[in-house]
Coordinates of C-alpha atoms in Angstrom, one line a residue:
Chain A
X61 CA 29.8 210.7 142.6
X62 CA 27.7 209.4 139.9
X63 CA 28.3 210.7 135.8
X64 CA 25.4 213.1 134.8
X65 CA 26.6 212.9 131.2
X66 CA 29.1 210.4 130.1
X67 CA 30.2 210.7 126.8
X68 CA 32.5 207.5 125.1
X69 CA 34.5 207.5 121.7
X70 CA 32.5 210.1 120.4
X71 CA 32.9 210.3 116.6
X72 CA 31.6 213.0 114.6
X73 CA 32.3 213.6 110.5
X74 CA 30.4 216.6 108.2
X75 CA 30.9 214.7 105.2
X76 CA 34.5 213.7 104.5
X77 CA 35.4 216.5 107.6
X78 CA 35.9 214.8 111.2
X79 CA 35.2 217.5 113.6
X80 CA 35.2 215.2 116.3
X81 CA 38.1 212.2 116.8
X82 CA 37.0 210.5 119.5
X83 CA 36.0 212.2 122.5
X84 CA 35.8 210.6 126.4
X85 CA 34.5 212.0 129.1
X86 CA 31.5 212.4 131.7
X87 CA 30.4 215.4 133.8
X88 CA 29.9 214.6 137.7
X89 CA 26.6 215.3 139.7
X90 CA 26.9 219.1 140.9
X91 CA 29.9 219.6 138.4
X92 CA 30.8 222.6 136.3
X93 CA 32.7 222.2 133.3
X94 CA 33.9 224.6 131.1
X95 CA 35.4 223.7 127.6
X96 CA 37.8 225.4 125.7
X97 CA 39.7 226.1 123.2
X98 CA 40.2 227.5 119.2
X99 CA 37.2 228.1 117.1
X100 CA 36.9 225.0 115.0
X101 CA 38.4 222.6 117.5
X102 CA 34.6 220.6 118.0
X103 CA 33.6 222.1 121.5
X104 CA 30.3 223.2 120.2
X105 CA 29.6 220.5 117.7
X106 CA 30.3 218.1 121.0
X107 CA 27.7 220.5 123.0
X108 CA 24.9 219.5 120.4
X109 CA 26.0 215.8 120.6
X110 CA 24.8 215.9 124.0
X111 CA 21.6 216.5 123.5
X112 CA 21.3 215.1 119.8
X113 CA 21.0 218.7 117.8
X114 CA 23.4 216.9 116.1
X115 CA 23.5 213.8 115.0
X116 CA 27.0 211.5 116.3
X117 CA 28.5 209.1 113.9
X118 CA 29.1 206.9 116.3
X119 CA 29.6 206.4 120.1
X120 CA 27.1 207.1 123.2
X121 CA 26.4 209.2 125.2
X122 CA 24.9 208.4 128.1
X123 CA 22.1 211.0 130.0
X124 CA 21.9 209.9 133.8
X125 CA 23.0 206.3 132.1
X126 CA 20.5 206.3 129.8
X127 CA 21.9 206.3 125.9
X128 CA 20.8 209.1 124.1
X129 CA 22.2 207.6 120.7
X130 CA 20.1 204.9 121.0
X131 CA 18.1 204.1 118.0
X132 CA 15.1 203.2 120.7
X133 CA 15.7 206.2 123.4
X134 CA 12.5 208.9 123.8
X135 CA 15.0 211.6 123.0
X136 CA 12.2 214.2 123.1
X137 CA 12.0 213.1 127.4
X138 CA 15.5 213.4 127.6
X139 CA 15.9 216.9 126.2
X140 CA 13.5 218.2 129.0
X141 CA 16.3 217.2 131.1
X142 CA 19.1 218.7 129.7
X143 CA 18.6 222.8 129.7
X144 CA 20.4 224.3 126.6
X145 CA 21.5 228.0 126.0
X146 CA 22.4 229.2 122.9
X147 CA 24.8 231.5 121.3
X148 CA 22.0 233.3 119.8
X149 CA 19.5 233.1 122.4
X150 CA 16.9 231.7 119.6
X151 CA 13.9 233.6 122.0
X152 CA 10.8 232.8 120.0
X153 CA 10.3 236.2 118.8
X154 CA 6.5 235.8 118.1
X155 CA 5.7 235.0 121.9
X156 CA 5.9 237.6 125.0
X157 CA 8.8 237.0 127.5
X158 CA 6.0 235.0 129.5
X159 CA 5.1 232.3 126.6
X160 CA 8.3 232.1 125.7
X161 CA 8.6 230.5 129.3
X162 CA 5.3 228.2 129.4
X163 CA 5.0 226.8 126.1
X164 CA 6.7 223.9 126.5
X165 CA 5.7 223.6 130.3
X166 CA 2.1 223.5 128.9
X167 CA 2.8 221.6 125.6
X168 CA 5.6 219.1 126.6
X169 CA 5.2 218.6 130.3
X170 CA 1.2 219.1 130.9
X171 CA 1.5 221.6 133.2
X172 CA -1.5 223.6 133.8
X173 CA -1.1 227.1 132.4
X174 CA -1.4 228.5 136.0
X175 CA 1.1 226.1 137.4
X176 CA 3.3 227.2 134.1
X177 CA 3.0 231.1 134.5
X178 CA 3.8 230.8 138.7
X179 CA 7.3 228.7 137.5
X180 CA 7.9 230.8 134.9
X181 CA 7.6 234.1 137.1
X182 CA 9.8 232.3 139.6
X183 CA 12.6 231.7 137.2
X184 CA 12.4 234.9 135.6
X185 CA 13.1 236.5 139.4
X186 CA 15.6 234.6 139.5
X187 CA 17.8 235.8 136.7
X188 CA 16.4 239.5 137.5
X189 CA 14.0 240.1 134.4
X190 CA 10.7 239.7 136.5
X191 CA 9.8 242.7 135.2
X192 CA 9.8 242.6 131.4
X193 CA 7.1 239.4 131.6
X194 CA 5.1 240.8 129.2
X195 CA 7.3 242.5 126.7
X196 CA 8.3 240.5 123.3
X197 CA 11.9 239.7 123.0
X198 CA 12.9 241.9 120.5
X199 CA 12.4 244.9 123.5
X200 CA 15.1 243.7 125.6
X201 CA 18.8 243.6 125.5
X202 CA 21.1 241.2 124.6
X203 CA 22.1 240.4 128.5
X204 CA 18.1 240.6 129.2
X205 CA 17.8 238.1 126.1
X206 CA 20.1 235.3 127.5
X207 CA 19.0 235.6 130.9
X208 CA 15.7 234.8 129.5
X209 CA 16.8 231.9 127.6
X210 CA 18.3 230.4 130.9
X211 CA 15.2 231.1 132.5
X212 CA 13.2 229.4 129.6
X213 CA 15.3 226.4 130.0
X214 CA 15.2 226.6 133.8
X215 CA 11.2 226.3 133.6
X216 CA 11.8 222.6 132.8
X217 CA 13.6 221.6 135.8
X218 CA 16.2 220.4 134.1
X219 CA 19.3 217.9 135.8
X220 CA 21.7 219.3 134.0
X221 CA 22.7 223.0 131.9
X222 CA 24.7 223.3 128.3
X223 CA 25.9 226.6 127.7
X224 CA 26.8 226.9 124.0
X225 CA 29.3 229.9 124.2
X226 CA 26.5 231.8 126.2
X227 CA 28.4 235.2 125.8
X228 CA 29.8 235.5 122.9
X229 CA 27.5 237.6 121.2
X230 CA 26.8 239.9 123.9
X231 CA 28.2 243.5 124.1
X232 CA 31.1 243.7 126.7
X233 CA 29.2 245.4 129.3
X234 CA 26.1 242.9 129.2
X235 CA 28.6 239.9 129.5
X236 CA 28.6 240.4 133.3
X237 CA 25.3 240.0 134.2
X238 CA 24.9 236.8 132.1
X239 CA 27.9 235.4 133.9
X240 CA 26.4 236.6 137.5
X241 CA 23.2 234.3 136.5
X242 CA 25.0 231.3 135.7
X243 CA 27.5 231.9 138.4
X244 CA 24.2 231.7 141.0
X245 CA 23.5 228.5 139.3
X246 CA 26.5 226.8 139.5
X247 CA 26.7 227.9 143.3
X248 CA 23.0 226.5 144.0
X249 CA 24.5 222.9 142.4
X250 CA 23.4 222.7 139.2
X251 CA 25.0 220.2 136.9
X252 CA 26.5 222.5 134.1
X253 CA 28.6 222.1 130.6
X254 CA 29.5 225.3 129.0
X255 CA 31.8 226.1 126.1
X256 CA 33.0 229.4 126.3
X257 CA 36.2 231.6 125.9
X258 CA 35.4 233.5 129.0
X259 CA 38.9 232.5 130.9
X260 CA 37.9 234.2 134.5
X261 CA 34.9 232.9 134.2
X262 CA 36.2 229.2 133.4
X263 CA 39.0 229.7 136.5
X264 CA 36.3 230.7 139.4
X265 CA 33.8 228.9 138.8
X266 CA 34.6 225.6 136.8
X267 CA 35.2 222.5 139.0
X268 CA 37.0 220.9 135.7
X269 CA 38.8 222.5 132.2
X270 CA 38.4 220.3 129.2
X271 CA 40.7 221.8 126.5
X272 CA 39.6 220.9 122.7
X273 CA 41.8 221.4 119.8
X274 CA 41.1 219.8 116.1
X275 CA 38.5 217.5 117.6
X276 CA 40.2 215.9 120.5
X277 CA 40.8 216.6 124.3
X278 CA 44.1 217.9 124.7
X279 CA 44.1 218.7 128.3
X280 CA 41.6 218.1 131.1
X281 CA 41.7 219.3 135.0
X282 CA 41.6 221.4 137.5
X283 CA 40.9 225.2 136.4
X284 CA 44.5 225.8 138.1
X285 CA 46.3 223.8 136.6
X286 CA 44.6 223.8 132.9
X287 CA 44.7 227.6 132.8
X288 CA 48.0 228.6 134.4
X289 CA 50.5 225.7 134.2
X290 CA 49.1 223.7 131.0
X291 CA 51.3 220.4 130.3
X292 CA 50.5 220.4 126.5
X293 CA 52.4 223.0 124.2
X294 CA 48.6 223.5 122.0
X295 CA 47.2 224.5 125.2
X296 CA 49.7 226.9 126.6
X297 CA 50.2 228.4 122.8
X298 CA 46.3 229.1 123.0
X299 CA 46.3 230.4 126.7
X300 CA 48.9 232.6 125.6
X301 CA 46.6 234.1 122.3
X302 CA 44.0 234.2 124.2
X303 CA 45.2 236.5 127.8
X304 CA 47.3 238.6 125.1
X305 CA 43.9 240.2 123.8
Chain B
X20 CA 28.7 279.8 73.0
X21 CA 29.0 276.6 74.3
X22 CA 25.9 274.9 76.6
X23 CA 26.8 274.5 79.7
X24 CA 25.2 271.1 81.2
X25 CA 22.8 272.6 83.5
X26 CA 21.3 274.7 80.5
X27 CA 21.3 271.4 78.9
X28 CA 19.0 269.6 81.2
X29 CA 16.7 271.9 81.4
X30 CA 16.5 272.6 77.8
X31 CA 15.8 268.5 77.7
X32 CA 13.4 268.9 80.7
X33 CA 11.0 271.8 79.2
X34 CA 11.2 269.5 75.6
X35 CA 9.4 266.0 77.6
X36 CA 7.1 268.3 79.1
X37 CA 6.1 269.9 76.0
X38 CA 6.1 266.9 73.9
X39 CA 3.4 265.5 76.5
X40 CA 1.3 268.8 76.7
X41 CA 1.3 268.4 72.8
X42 CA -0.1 264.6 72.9
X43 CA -2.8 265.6 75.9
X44 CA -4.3 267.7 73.9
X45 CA -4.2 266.9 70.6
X46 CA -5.9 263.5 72.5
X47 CA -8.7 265.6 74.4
X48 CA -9.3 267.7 71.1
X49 CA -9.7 264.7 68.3
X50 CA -11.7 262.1 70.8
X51 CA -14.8 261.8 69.8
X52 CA -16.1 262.0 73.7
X53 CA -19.7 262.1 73.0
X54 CA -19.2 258.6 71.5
X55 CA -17.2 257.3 74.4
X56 CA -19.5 258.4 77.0
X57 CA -22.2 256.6 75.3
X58 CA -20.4 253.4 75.1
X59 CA -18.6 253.2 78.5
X60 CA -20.1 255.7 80.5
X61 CA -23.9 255.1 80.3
X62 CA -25.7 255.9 83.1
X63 CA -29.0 254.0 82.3
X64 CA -27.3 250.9 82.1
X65 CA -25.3 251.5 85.0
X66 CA -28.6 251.8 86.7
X67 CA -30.1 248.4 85.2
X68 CA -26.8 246.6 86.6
X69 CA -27.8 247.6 90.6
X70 CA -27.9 246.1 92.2
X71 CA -27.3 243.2 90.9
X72 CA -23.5 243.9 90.4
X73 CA -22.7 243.8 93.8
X74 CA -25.3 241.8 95.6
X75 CA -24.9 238.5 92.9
X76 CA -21.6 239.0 90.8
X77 CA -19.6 241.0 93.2
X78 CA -20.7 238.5 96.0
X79 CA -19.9 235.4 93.7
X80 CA -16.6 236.7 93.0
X81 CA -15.2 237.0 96.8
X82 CA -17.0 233.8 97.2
X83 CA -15.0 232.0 94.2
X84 CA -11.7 233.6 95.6
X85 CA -12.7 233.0 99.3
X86 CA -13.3 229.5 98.7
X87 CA -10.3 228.8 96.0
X88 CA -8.0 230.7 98.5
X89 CA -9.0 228.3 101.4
X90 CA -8.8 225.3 99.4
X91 CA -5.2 226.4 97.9
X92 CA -3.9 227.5 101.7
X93 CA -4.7 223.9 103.0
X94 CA -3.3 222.1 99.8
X95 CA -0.1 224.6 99.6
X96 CA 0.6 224.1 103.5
X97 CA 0.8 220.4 103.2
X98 CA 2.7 220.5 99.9
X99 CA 4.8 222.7 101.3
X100 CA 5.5 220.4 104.3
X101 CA 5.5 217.4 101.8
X102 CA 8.8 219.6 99.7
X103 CA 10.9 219.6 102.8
X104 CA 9.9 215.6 104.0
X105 CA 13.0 213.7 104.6
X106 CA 10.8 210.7 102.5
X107 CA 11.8 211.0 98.7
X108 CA 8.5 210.2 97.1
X109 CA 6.1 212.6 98.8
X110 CA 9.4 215.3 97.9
X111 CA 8.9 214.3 94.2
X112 CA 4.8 214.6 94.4
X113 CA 5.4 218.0 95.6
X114 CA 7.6 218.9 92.8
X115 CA 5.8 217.1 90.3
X116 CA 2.9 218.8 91.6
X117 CA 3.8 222.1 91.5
X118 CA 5.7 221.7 88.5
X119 CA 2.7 220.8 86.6
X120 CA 0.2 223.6 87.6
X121 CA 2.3 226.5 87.3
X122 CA 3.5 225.2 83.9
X123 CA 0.2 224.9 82.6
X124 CA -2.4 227.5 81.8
X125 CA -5.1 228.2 84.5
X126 CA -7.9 227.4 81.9
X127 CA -6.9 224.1 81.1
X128 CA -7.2 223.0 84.6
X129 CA -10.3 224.9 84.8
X130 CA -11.7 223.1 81.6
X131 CA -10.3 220.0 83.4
X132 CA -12.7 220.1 86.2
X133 CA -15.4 221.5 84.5
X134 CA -15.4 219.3 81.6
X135 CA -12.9 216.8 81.6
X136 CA -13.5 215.0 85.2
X137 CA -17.6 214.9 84.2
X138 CA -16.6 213.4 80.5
X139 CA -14.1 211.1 81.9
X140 CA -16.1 209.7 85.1
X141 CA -19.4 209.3 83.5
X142 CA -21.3 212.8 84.9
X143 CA -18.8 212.9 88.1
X144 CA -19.3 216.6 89.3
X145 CA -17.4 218.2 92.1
X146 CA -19.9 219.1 94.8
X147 CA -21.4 222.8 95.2
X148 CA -22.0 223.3 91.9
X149 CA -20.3 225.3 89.5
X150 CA -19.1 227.3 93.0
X151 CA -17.8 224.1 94.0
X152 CA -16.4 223.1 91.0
X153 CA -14.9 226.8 89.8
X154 CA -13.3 227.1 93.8
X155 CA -11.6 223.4 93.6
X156 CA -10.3 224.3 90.2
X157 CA -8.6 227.5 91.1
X158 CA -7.7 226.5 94.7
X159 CA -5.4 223.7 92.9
X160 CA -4.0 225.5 90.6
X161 CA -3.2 229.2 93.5
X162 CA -1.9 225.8 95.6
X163 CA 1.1 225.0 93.4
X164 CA 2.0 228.6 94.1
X165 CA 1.3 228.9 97.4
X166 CA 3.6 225.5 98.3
X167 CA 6.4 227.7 97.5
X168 CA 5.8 230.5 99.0
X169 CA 4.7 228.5 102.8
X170 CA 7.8 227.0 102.2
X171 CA 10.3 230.2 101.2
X172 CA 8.7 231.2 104.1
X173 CA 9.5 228.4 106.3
X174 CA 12.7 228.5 105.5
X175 CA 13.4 231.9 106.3
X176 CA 13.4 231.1 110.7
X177 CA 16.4 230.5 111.5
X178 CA 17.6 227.0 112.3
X179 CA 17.9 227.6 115.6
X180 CA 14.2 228.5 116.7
X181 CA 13.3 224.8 115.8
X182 CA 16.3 223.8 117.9
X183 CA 15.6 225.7 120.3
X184 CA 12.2 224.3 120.5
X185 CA 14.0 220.7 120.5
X186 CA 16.1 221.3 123.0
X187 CA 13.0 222.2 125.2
X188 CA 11.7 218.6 124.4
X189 CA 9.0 219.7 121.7
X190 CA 8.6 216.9 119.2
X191 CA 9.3 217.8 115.1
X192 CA 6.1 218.5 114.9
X193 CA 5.4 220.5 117.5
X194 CA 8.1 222.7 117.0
X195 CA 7.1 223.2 113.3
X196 CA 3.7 223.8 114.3
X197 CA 3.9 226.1 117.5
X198 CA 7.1 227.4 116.5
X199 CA 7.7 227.7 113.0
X200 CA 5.0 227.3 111.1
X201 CA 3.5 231.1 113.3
X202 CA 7.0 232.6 112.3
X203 CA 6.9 231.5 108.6
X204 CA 3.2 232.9 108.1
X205 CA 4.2 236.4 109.3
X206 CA 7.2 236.4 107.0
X207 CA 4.7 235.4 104.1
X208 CA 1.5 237.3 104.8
X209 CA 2.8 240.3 101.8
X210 CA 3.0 237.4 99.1
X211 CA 0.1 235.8 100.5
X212 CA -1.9 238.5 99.8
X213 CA -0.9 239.3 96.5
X214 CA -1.7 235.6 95.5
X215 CA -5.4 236.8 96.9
X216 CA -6.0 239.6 94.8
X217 CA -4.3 237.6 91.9
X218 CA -6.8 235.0 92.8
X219 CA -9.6 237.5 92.5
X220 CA -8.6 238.5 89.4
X221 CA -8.4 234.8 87.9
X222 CA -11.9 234.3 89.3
X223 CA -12.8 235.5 85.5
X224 CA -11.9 232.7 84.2
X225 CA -14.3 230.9 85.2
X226 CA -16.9 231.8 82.2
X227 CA -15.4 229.4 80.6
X228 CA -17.2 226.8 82.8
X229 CA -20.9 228.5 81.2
X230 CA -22.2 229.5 84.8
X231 CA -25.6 230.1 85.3
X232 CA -27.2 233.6 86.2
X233 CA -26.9 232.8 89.7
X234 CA -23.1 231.7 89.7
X235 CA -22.2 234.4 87.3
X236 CA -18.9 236.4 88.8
X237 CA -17.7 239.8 87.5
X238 CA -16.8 239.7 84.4
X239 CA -19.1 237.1 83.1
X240 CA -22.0 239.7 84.5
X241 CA -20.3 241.8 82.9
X242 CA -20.4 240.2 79.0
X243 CA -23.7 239.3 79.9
X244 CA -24.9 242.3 80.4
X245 CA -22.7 243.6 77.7
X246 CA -24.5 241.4 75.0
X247 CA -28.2 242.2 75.5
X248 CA -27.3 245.8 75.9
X249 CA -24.8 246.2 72.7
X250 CA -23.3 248.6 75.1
X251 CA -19.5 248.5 76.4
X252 CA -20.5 250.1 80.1
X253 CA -20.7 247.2 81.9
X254 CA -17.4 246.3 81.5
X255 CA -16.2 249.9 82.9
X256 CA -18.9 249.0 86.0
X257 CA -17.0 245.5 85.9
X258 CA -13.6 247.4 86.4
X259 CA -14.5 249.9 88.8
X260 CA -15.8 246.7 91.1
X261 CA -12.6 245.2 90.5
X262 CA -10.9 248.1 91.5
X263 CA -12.8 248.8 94.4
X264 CA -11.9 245.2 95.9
X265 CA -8.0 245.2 94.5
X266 CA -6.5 248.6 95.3
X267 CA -7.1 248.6 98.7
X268 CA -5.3 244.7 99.3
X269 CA -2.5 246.1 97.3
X270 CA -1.9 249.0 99.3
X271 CA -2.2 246.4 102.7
X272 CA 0.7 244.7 100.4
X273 CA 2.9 247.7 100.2
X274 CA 2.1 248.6 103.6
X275 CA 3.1 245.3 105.2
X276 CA 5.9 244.6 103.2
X277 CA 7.2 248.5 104.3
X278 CA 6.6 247.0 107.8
X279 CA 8.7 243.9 107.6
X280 CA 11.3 245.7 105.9
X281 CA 11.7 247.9 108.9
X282 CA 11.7 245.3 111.4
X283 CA 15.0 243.6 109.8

């Protein structure tokens, strides 16, 4: 298997504050994983890393072996390869559902806005919001919001999937149907990294754990063996905070 | 017996009403309203002012704020753009720039490009006339205000539709322009507005630069008309045009802003 996203001494300060100590690790072809751990411990600052929201201090990162933190790399032409889902969905509230899902087909990758709308219709069936192609944003529901957003970023074929704690501002009920979505994805073999604090999500469907705590990996492995028998005291005194809730 | 409070108020209550009852009419009785209507309210020079009023000063008027408005949305956009560059000096331009016209009066920049640039530059005129001229001079002076509003307005989307838009592979100024920028100008279009009908209310200002009968706006019709006719009316018809171009933007303004505030 060859590394999608391979990630070495990764470095990160906000001013005098290092939120990220030195971080190894790659993501397989076809591979799901799922990082956890407390708020604050750097997973979602490492998320952005990946595809340069944020800016490392020092390290690479390497996109299909090709360094993203180079001063010379067409970052722009790598992003359309990563797909990225956000906490807050960040829909672009002034466009319908369907723009939302062709403006960057048309404006980044030259599609023809006929060849744009037919993918965007396809990937909209495909997280089960066919139907509200035409409404603006602000019409749907949190769950019908995120699924959008995966379907935006599915529009650009990308090779691989971030999932910036994709749930976590979703009402309870709506959380399921967002997890369903990326649950088909990982099942169709889609190359995915997702911070998130859903545990039974993490155990079914993740191929690898990656525990974070205070800007290092504490733990990494198997769902099984991450989440039920951790080796590390910091991860079995989070597991323990977190399945008491 | 002691008051009670309720007594109280309305003994307060019936006092303000009759206090104002008092002023109204001992102002109605003691005018001299013969005398007023002849000065502001004569009809026969209300009738030598049509149609004149509308079709040439009316007309000039919109087309000063048109024009100044155009010129100041195009300067304030890429001042605005210029405040928020990562490159120092074209930060400290934008300052400096707006800085400088919204500390100084509107009719010394006005003078400036009227009277200055020409004195300075040997005869150098701005072209269009004293359109021209009057539009420029106002448009830079409604684009130091503008800057701050596009860019209040700017930063008001959230961070993460411009990320979003990167993560999509849009470049920075893409995103800013298919992204932000469409966001921003709905957030600003109540201020916007209000800097129009303060715009069309500056517009008056520009008697200063001596226009000619055909460039004459409002107010300078107005004084015109004012002098030959040793009458006040034309400044009432002056205000009533005003009026009849302002109140309705200013209710759009309320209205818009009512709307915004209901979709937060």
């Amino acid at each position: 298997m060859t590394a999608v996203i391979e990630i070495r001494d990764l470095h990160k300060y906000f001013g005098p504050l290092e939120v990220l100590k030195g971080i190894d690790f790659q993501v397989d072809e076809r591979e799901v994983v799922c990082v956890i751990g407390p708020s604050g411990s750097g997973k979602s600052t490492l998320l952005r890393c990946v595809n340069r929201l944020e800016e490392p201090t020092s390290g690479t990162i390497l996109i299909e072996g090709e360094d993203i933190t180079d001063e010379d790399a067409d970052v722009d032409a790598l992003r359309t390869k990563i797909g990225m889902v956000f906490q807050q969905f960040n829909l672009f509230p002034h466009l319908t559902v369907l723009n939302n899902l062709t403006i960057a087909q048309t404006k980044v990758l030259g599609r023809t806005k006929e060849e744009a709308e037919q993918v965007a219709r396809e990937m909209l069936d495909r997280v089960g919001v066919l139907e509200k192609v035409h409404e603006y944003p602000i019409r749907l529901s949190g769950g019908q919001q995120q699924r959008v957003a995966i379907a935006r970023a599915l529009c650009m074929n990308p090779d691989m999937m971030l999932f910036d704690e994709p749930t976590s501002s979703l009402d309870p009920e709506l959380v399921g149907e967002v997890l369903n979505v990326m649950r088909d994805l990982a099942s169709d073999g889609m190359t995915m990294l997702v911070v998130t604090h859903e545990m039974t999500f993490a155990e079914e469907v993740a191929d690898r754990v990656v525990f974070m705590d205070e800007g290092v990996v504490v733990e990494e492995g198997p769902p099984a063996q991450v989440l039920t028998q951790p080796r590390t005291e910091r991860a079995r005194r989070f597991l323990r905070m977190v399945l008491e809730k | 017996m002691a008051i009670t409070p309720r007594r109280r108020r309305q003994l307060i209550r019936g006092l303000l009403y009759i206090v104002a009852a008092t002023i109204l009419v001992g102002a109605i009785a003691s005018a001299d309203w013969e005398r007023i209507q002849r000065s502001f309210f004569q009809p026969d020079v209300v009738r030598r002012m049509l149609p004149e009023v509308l079709s040439l000063a009316a007309r000039n008027t919109l087309i000063y704020t048109a024009g100044s408005f155009t010129i100041g949305l195009v300067l304030a956009l890429v001042l605005a753009l210029m405040k928020l560059s990562e490159i120092g000096p074209y930060r400290w331009f934008a300052i400096g720039y707006i800085e400088l016209f919204r500390g100084l009066p509107a009719l010394i920049t006005i003078l400036f490009f009227g009277f200055g640039l020409p004195i300075a530059f040997g005869g150098l005129r701005l072209p269009g006339g004293t359109l021209g001229t009057g539009s420029v001079a106002l448009g830079v002076v409604a684009a130091a205000y503008m800057a701050e509003t596009i860019r209040a307005g700017i930063q008001a989307v959230p961070r993460g539709q411009a990320e979003a838009a990167r993560s999509l592979g849009m470049s920075g100024p893409r995103a800013m322009g298919s992204i932000v920028l469409p966001q921003a100008f709905r957030i600003i279009i109540p201020p916007l507005t209000n800097e129009f009908v303060l715009l069309i209310k500056d517009t008056s200002l520009l008697f200063v630069l001596g226009t000619t009968p055909m460039t004459r706006e409002l107010t300078n019709f107005a004084r015109s008309f004012m002098t030959t006719t040793q009458n006040a009316t034309p400044l009432t018809v002056a205000a009533v045009v005003y009026l009849i171009i302002t109140l309705p933007l200013t209710y759009l303004v309320r209205r818009l802003e009512r709307r915004t505030a209901r979709a937060r």
